[in-house]
Short mmCIF file of C-alpha atoms in Angstrom, two decimals:
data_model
loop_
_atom_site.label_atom_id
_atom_site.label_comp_id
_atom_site.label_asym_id
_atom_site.label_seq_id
_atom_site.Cartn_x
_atom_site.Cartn_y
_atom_site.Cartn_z
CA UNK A 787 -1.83 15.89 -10.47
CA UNK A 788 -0.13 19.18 -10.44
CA UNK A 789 -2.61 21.06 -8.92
CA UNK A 790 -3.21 18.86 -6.03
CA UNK A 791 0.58 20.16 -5.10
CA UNK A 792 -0.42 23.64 -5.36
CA UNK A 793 -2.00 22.71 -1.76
CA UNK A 794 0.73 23.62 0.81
CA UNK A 795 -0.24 21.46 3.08
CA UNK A 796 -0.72 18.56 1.06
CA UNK A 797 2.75 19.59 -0.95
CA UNK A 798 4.90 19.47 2.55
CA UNK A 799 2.82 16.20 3.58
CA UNK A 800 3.67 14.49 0.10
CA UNK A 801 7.83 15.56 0.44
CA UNK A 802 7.24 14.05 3.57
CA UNK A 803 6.17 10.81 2.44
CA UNK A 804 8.75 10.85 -0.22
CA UNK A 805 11.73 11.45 1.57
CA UNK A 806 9.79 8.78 4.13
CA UNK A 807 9.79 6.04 1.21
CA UNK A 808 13.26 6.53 -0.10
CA UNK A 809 14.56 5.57 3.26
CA UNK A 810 12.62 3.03 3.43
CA UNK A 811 13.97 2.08 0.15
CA UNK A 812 17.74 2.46 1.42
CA UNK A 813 16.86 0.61 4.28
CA UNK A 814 15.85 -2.64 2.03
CA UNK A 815 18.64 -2.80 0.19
CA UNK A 816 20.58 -2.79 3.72
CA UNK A 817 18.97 -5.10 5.58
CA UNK A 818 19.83 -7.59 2.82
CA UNK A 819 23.03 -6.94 3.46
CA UNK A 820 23.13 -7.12 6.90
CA UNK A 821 21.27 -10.89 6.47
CA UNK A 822 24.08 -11.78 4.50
CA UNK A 823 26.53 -10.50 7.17
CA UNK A 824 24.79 -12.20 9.92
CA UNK A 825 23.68 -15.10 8.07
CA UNK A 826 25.79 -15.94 5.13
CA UNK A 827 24.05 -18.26 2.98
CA UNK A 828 20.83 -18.45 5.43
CA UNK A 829 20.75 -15.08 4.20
CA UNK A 830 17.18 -15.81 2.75
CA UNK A 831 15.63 -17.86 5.58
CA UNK A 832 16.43 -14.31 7.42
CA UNK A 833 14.58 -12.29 4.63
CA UNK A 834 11.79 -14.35 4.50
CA UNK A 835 11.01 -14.82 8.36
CA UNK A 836 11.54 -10.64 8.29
CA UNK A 837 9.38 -10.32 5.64
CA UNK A 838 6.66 -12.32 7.48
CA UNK A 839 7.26 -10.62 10.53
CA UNK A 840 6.62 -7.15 8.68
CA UNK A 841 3.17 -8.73 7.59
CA UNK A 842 2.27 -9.61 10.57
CA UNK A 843 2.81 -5.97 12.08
CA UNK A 844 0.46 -4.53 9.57
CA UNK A 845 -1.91 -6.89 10.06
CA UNK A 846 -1.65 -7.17 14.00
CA UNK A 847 -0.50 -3.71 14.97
CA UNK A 848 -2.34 -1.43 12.23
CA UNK A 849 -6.08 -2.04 14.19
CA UNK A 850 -4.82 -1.89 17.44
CA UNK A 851 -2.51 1.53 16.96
CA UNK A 852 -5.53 2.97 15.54
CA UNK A 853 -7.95 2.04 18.74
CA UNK A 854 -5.13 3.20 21.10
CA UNK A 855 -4.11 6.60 19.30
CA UNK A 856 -8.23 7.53 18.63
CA UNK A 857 -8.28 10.35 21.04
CA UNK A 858 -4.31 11.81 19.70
CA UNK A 859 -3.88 14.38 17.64
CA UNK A 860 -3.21 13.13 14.17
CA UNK A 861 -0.05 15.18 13.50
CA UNK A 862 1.36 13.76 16.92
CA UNK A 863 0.77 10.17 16.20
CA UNK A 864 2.71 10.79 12.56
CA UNK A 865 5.56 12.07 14.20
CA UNK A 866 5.92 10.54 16.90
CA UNK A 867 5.60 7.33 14.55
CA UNK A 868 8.93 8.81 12.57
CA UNK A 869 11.04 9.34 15.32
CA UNK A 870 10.46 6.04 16.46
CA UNK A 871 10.88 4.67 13.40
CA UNK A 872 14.21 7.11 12.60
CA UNK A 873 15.28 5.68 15.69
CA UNK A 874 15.05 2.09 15.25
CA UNK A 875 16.81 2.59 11.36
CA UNK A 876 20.09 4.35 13.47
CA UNK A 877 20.04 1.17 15.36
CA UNK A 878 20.18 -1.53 13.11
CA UNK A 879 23.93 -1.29 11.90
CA UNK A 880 24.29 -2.14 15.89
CA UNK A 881 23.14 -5.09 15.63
CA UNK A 882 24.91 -8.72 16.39
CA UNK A 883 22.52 -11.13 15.86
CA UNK A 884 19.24 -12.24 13.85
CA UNK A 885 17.14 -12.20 16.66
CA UNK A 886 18.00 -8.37 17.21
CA UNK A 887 17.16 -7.80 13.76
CA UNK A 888 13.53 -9.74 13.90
CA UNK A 889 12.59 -7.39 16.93
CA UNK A 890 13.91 -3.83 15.42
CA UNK A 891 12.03 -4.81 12.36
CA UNK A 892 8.98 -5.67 14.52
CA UNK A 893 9.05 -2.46 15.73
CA UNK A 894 9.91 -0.06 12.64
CA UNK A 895 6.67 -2.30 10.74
CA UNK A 896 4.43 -1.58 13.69
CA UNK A 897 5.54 2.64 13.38
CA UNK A 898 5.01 1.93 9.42
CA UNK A 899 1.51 0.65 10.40
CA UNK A 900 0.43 3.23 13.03
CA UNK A 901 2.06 5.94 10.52
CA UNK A 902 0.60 5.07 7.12
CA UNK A 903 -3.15 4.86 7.81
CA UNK A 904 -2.85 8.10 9.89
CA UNK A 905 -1.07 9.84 7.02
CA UNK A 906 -3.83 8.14 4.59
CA UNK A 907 -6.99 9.18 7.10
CA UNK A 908 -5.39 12.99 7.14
CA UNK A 909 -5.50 13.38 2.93
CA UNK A 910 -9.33 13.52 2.56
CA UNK A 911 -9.22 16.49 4.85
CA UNK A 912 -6.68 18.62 3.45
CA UNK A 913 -7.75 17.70 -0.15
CA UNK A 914 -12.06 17.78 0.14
CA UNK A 915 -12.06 18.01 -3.39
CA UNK A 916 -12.65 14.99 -5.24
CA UNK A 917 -10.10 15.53 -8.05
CA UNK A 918 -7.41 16.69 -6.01
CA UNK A 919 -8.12 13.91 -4.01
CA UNK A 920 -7.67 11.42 -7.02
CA UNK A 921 -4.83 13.23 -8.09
CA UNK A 922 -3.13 12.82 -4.69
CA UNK A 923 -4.07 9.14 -4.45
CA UNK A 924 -2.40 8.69 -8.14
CA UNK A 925 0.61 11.27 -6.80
CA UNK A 926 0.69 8.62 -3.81
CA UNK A 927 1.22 5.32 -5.95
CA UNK A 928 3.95 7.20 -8.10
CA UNK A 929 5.97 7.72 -4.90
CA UNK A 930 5.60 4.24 -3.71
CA UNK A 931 6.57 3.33 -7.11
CA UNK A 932 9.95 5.42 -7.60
CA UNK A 933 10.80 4.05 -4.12
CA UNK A 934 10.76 0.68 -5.44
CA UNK A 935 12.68 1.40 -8.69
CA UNK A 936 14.68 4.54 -7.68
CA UNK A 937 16.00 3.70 -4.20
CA UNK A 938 17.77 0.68 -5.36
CA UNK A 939 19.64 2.83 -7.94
CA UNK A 940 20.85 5.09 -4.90
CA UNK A 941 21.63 2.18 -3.00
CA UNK A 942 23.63 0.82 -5.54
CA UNK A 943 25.24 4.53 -6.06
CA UNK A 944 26.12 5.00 -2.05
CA UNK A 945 27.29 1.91 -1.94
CA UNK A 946 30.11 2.75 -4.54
CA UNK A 947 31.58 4.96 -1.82
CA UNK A 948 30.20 4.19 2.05
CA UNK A 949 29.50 0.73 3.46
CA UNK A 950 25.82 -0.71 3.46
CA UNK A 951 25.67 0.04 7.32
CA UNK A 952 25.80 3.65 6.51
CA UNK A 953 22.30 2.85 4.38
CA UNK A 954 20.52 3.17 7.58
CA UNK A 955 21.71 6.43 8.08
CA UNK A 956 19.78 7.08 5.12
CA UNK A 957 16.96 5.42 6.36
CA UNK A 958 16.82 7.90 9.69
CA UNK A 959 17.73 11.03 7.74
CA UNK A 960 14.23 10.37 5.42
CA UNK A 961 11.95 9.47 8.20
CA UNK A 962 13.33 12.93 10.32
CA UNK A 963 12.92 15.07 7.15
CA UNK A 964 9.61 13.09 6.82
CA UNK A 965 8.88 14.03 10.84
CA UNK A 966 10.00 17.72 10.59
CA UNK A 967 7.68 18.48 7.34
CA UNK A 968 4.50 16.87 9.23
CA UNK A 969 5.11 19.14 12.11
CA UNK A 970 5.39 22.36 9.52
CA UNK A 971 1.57 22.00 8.67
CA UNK A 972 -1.43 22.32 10.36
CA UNK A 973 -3.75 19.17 10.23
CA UNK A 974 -7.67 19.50 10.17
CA UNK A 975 -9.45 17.72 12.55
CA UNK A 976 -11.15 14.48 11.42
CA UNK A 977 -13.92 15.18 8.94
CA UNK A 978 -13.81 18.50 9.06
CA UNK A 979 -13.01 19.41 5.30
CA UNK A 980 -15.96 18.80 3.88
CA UNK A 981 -16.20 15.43 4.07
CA UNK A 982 -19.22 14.20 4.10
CA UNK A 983 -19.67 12.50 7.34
CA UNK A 984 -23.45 10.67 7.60
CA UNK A 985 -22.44 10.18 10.79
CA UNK A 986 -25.50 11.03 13.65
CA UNK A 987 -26.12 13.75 16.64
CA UNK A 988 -23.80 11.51 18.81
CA UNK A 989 -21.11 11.04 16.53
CA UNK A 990 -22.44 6.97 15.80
CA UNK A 991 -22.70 6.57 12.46
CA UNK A 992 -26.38 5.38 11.19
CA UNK A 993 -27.55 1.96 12.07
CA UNK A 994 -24.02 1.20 13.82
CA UNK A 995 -24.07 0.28 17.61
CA UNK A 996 -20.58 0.57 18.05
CA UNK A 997 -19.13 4.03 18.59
CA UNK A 998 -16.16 5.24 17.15
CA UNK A 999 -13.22 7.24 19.51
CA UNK A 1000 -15.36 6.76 22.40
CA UNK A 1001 -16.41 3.21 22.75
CA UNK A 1002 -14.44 0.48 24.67
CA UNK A 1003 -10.91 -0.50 23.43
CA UNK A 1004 -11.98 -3.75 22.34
CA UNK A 1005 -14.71 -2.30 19.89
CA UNK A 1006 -12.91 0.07 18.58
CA UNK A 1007 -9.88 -2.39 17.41
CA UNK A 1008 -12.38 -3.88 15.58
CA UNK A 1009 -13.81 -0.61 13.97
CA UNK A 1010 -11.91 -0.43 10.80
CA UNK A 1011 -12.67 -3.69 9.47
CA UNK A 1012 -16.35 -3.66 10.81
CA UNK A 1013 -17.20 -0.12 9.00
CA UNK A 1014 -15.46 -2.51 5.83
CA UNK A 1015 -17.57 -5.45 6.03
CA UNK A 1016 -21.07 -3.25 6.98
CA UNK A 1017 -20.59 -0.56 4.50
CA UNK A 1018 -21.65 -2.16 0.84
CA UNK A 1019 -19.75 -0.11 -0.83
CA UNK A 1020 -16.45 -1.08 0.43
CA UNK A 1021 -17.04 -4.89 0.80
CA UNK A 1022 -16.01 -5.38 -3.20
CA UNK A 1023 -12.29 -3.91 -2.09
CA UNK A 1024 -11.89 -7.03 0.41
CA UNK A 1025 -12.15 -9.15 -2.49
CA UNK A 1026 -10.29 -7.25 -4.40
CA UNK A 1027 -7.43 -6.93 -2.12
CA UNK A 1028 -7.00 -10.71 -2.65
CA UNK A 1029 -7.13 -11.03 -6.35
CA UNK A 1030 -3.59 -7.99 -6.24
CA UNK A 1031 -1.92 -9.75 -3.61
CA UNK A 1032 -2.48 -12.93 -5.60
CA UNK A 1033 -0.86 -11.20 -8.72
CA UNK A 1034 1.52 -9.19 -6.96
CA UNK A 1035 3.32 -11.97 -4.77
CA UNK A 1036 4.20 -14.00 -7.79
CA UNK A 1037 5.86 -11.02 -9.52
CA UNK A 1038 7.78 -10.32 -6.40
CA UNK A 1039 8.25 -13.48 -4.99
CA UNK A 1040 8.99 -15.54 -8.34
CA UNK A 1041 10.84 -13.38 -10.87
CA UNK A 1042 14.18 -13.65 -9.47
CA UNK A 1043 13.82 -17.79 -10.32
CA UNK A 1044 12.23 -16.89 -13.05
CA UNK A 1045 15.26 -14.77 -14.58
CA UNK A 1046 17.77 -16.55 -13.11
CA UNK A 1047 17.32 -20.10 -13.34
CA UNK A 1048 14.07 -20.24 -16.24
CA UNK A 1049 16.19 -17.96 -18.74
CA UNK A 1050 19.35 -18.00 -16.87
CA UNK A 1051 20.30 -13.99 -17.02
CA UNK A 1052 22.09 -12.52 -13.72
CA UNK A 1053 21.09 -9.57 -11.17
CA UNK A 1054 20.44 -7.00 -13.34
CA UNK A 1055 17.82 -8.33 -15.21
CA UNK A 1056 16.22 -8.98 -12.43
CA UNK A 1057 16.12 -5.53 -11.30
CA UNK A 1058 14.97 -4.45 -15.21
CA UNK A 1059 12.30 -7.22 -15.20
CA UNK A 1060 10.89 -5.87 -11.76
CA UNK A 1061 11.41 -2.23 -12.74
CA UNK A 1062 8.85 -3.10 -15.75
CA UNK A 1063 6.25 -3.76 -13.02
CA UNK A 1064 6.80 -0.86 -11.42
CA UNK A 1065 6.77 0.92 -14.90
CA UNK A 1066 3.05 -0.26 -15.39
CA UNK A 1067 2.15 0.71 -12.15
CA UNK A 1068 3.28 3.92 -13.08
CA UNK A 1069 1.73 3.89 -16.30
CA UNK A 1070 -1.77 3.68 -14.31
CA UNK A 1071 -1.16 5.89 -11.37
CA UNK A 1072 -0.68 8.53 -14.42
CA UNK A 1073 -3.82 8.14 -16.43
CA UNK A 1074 -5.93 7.38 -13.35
CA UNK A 1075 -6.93 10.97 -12.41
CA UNK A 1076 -7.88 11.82 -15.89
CA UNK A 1077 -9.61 8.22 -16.42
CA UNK A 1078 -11.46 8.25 -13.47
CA UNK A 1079 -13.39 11.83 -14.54
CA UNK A 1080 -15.13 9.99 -17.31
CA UNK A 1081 -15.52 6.00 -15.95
CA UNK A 1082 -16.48 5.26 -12.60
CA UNK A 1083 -14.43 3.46 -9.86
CA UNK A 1084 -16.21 -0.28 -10.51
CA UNK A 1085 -15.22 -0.71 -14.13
CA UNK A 1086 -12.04 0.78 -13.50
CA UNK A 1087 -11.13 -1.24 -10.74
CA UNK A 1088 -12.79 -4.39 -12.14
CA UNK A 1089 -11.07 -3.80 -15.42
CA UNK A 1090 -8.04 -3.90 -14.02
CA UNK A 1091 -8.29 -6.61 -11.84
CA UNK A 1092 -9.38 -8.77 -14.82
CA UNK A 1093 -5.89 -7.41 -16.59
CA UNK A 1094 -3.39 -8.30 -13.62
CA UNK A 1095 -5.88 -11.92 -13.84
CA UNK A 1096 -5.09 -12.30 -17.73
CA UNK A 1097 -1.58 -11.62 -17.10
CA UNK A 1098 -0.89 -14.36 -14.59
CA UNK A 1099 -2.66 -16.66 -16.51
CA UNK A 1100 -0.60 -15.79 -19.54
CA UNK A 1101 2.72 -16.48 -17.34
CA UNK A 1102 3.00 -20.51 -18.32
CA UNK A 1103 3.09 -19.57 -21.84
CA UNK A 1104 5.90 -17.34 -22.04
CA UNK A 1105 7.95 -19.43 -19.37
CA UNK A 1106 7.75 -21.60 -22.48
CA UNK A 1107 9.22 -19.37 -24.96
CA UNK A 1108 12.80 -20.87 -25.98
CA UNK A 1109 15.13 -18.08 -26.54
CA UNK A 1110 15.90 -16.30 -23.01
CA UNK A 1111 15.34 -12.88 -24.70
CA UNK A 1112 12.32 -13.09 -26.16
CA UNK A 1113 10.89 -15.03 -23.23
CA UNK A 1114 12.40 -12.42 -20.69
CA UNK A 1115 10.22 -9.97 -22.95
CA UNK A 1116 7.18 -11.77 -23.01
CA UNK A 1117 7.80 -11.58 -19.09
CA UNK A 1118 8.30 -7.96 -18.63
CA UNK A 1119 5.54 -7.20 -21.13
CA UNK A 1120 3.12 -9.16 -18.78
CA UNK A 1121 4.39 -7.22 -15.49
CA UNK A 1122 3.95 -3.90 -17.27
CA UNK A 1123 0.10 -5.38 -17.63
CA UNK A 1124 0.16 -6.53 -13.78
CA UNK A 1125 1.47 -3.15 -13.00
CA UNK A 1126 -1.38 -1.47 -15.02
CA UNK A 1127 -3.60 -3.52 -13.29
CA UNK A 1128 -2.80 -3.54 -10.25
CA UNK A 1129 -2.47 0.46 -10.03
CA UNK A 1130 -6.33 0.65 -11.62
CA UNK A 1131 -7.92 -1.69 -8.80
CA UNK A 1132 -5.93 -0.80 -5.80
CA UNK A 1133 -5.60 3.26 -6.21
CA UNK A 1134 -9.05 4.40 -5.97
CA UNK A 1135 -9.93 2.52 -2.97
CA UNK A 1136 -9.61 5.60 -0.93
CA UNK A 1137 -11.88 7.03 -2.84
CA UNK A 1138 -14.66 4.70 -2.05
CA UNK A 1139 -13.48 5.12 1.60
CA UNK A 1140 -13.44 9.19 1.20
CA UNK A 1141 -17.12 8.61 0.07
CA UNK A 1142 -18.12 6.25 2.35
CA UNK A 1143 -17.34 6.59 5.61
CA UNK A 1144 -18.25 9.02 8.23
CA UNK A 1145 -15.74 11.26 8.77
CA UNK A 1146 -14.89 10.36 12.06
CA UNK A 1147 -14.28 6.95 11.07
CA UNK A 1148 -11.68 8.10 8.46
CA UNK A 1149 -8.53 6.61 10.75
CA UNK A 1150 -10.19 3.55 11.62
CA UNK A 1151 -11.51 2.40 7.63
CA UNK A 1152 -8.11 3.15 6.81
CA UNK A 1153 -6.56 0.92 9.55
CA UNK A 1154 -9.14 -1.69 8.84
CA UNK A 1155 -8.04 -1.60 4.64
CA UNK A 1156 -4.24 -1.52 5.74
CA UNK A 1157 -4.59 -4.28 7.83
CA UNK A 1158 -7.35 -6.61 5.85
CA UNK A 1159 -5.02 -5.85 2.91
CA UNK A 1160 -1.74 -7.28 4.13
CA UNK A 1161 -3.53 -10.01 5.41
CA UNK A 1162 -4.03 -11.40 1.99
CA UNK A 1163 -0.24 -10.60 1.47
CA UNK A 1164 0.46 -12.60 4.37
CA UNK A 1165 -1.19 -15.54 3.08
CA UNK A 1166 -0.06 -14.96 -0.68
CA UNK A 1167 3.33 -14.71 -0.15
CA UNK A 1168 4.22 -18.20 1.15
CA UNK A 1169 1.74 -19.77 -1.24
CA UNK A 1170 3.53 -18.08 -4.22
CA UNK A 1171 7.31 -19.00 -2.91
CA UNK A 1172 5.44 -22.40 -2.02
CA UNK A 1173 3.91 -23.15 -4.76
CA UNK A 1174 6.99 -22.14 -6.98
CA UNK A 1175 9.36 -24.41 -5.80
CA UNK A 1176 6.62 -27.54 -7.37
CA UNK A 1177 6.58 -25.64 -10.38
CA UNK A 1178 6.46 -21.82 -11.68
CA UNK A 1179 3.46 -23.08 -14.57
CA UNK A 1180 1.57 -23.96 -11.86
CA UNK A 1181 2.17 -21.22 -9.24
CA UNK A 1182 1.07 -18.60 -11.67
CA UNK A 1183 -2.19 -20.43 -12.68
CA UNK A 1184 -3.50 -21.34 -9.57
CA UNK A 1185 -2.55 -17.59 -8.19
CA UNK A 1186 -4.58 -16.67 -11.22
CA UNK A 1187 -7.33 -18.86 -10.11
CA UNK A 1188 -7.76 -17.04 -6.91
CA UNK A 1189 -7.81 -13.62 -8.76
CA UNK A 1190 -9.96 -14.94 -11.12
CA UNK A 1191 -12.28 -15.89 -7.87
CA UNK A 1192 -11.70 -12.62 -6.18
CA UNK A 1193 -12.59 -10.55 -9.26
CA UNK A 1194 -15.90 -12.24 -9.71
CA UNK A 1195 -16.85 -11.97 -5.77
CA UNK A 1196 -15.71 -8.18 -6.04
CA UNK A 1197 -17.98 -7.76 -9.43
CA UNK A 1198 -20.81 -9.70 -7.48
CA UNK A 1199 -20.46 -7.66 -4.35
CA UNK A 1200 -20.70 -4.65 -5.55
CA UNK A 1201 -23.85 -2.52 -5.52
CA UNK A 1202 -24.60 -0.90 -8.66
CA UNK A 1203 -25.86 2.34 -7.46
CA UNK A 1204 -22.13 3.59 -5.97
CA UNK A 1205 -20.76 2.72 -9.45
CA UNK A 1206 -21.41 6.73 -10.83
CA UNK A 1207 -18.49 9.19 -12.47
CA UNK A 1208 -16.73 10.10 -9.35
CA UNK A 1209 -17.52 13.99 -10.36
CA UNK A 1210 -20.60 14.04 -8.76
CA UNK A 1211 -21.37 16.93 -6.22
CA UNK A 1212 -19.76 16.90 -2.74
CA UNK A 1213 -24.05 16.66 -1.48
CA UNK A 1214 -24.60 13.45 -3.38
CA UNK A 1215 -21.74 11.28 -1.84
CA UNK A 1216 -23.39 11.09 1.48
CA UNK A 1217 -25.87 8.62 -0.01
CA UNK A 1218 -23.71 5.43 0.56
CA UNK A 1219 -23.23 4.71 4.15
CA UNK A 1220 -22.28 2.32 6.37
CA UNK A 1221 -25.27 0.29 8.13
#
């Protein structure tokens, strides 16, 4: 992973997305707050609708951003997407009633949606080769990890000596360090890296009638999750993107209930019991680049779908466990495995897309797998909190049911001649295209 840092580009584009993350980080741990200030104990009725409404920005907005900044320059649409999201984060301590909050968070989710597949689309082409390229996909999964175990430890440490409301001003000082570093670098044009773009004379990739930047608005909404569903090797991911949401909502929707009210500890262990998720995550994101030199994506991915599967599954019997430690144990052990898992089946995607997809199309598959991909979060969530309040035993085995279900589709879909060592040469990864 080190070397893909000794890029410059990609080095200033990474700090970017880190200091980008740990604001966002700040700026969870506010708006909490801020619910509770507004809301008092409706606190988390406010949460949960703004948690729904930030699904349903990715999912609405990411397509539709893409389609409508096509023709922009790529390191334009990034920062313009931090300032407006800066701006929105200096606004929120402003704020005097719910429905204030609902919109701002609207509109810093719809920046986070036109800003992350951009800033995923732009990689391939700084990094054309395919380890760096793994490496920075593994270096990406460790930053959204720390963000989610790390920023909460700031939070907690600024919060010692500034109100939460000056959070936010964390918030906007990491997405204008994030906007400053994009506009440092110079940004390749789509698919010109060496990415292998099987893409025609006109631009249209093979057997597609739909064109990409330059076809109506309407068709090229659609674009990212029609190069998906056409392209064979990419229609696994789909079902694969169901089978971690399934896993991952229950971990982040259940363990507070679990830890405070199955084994009865307080906050803390909440935060330990989530940071052992994270951990495994971690674990994966690690061993990836090096794993992935030897195995190819589809056992790798498959393998560890099957792990954050077993896991769930394995939830009813240590909810059973008597003693509080040992069962909060058996818990965290089986979150470090989610973690694991879900870091092997969700990191390489972009891979697979990298291979893929014409180059020009880069933006748009990314959009489409952004979107497509909190769609199943959208649904997941709700069924997990839903599902939990009949019974956690249950939740967690019929979550595992569904990624049970959405491993075996992904193992069914998935055509056996993309599943070689990803070290092949740059001239044998055009042979997988979409049609």
């Amino acid at each position: 992973m080190i070397r893909a840092l000794s890029h410059p580009v990609y080095r200033r584009l990474f700090v970017a997305q880190v200091v980008a993350l740990a604001g966002t980080g700040l700026a969870t741990v506010a708006l909490g707050l801020l619910a509770y200030d507004l809301a008092g104990p409706r606190a988390g009725a406010v949460l949960g609708t703004a948690l729904a409404i930030k699904m349903v920005a990715y999912v609405v907005v990411a397509p539709l951003a893409a389609a409508v900044v096509a023709r922009l320059p790529r390191r334009r649409v990034l920062v313009g997407a931090d300032v407006l999201r800066c701006a929105v984060a200096a606004a929120l301590p402003f704020v005097g009633a719910v429905w204030q909050v609902y919109l701002l968070i609207f509109v810093l989710q719809a920046a986070s949606a036109t800003f992350t597949p951009t800033f995923q689309s732009v990689i391939p082409d700084v990094l054309p080769d395919e380890d760096d390229y793994t490496a920075a996909l593994s270096l990406s999964r460790l930053a959204y990890d720390l963000e989610s175990v790390l920023s909460p430890v700031l939070a907690a440490a600024l919060l010692l000596v500034v109100p939460f409301t000056s959070l936010f001003a964390g918030t906007s000082v990491g997405f204008a360090a994030s906007a400053l570093l994009v506009l440092t670098v110079t940004i390749p044009r789509t698919g010109s890296a060496g990415v292998p773009d099987s893409s025609d004379a006109s631009g249209t990739a093979a057997g597609d009638d739909e064109t990409g930047e330059d076809g109506p608005f309407a068709a090229r909404v659609r674009r990212g999750a029609s190069v998906l569903v056409r392209t064979p090797a990419l229609r696994p991911v789909l079902a694969l993107n169901l089978a971690v949401a399934a896993a991952g909502a229950f971990v982040i929707v259940q363990s507070v209930v679990i830890v405070r009210d199955t084994f009865g500890q307080g906050d803390g262990t909440v935060a330990l019991v989530l940071a052992a998720n994270g951990a495994g995550s971690m674990l994966g994101a690690f061993a990836l680049p090096r794993l992935l030199r030897r195995v190819d994506e589809r056992r790798v991915m498959l393998t560890g779908a099957a792990l954050l599967t077993g896991a769930t599954a394995l939830v009813p019997l240590a909810l059973r466990v008597a003693d509080p430690r040992a069962g909060l144990v058996a818990i965290g052990a089986l979150w470090v495995v989610v973690g694991l898992g879900w870091a092997a089946a969700e990191t390489p995607v972009g891979r697979l897309i990298r291979r893929s997809v014409p180059g020009r199309d880069l933006p748009a598959a990314f959009a489409g797998q952004f979107s497509l991909s909190h769609a199943c979060w959208l649904v997941t969530y709700p069924v997990a909190g839903w599902l939990g309040a009949v019974g956690l035993a249950r939740a967690a085995l019929v979550l595992a049911v569904v990624a049970a279900g959405a491993s075996v589709a992904a193992a069914a879909l998935w055509p056996r001649t993309t599943g070689t060592v990803a070290a092949r040469r740059p001239a044998e990864r055009t042979e997988v295209t979409t049609r």
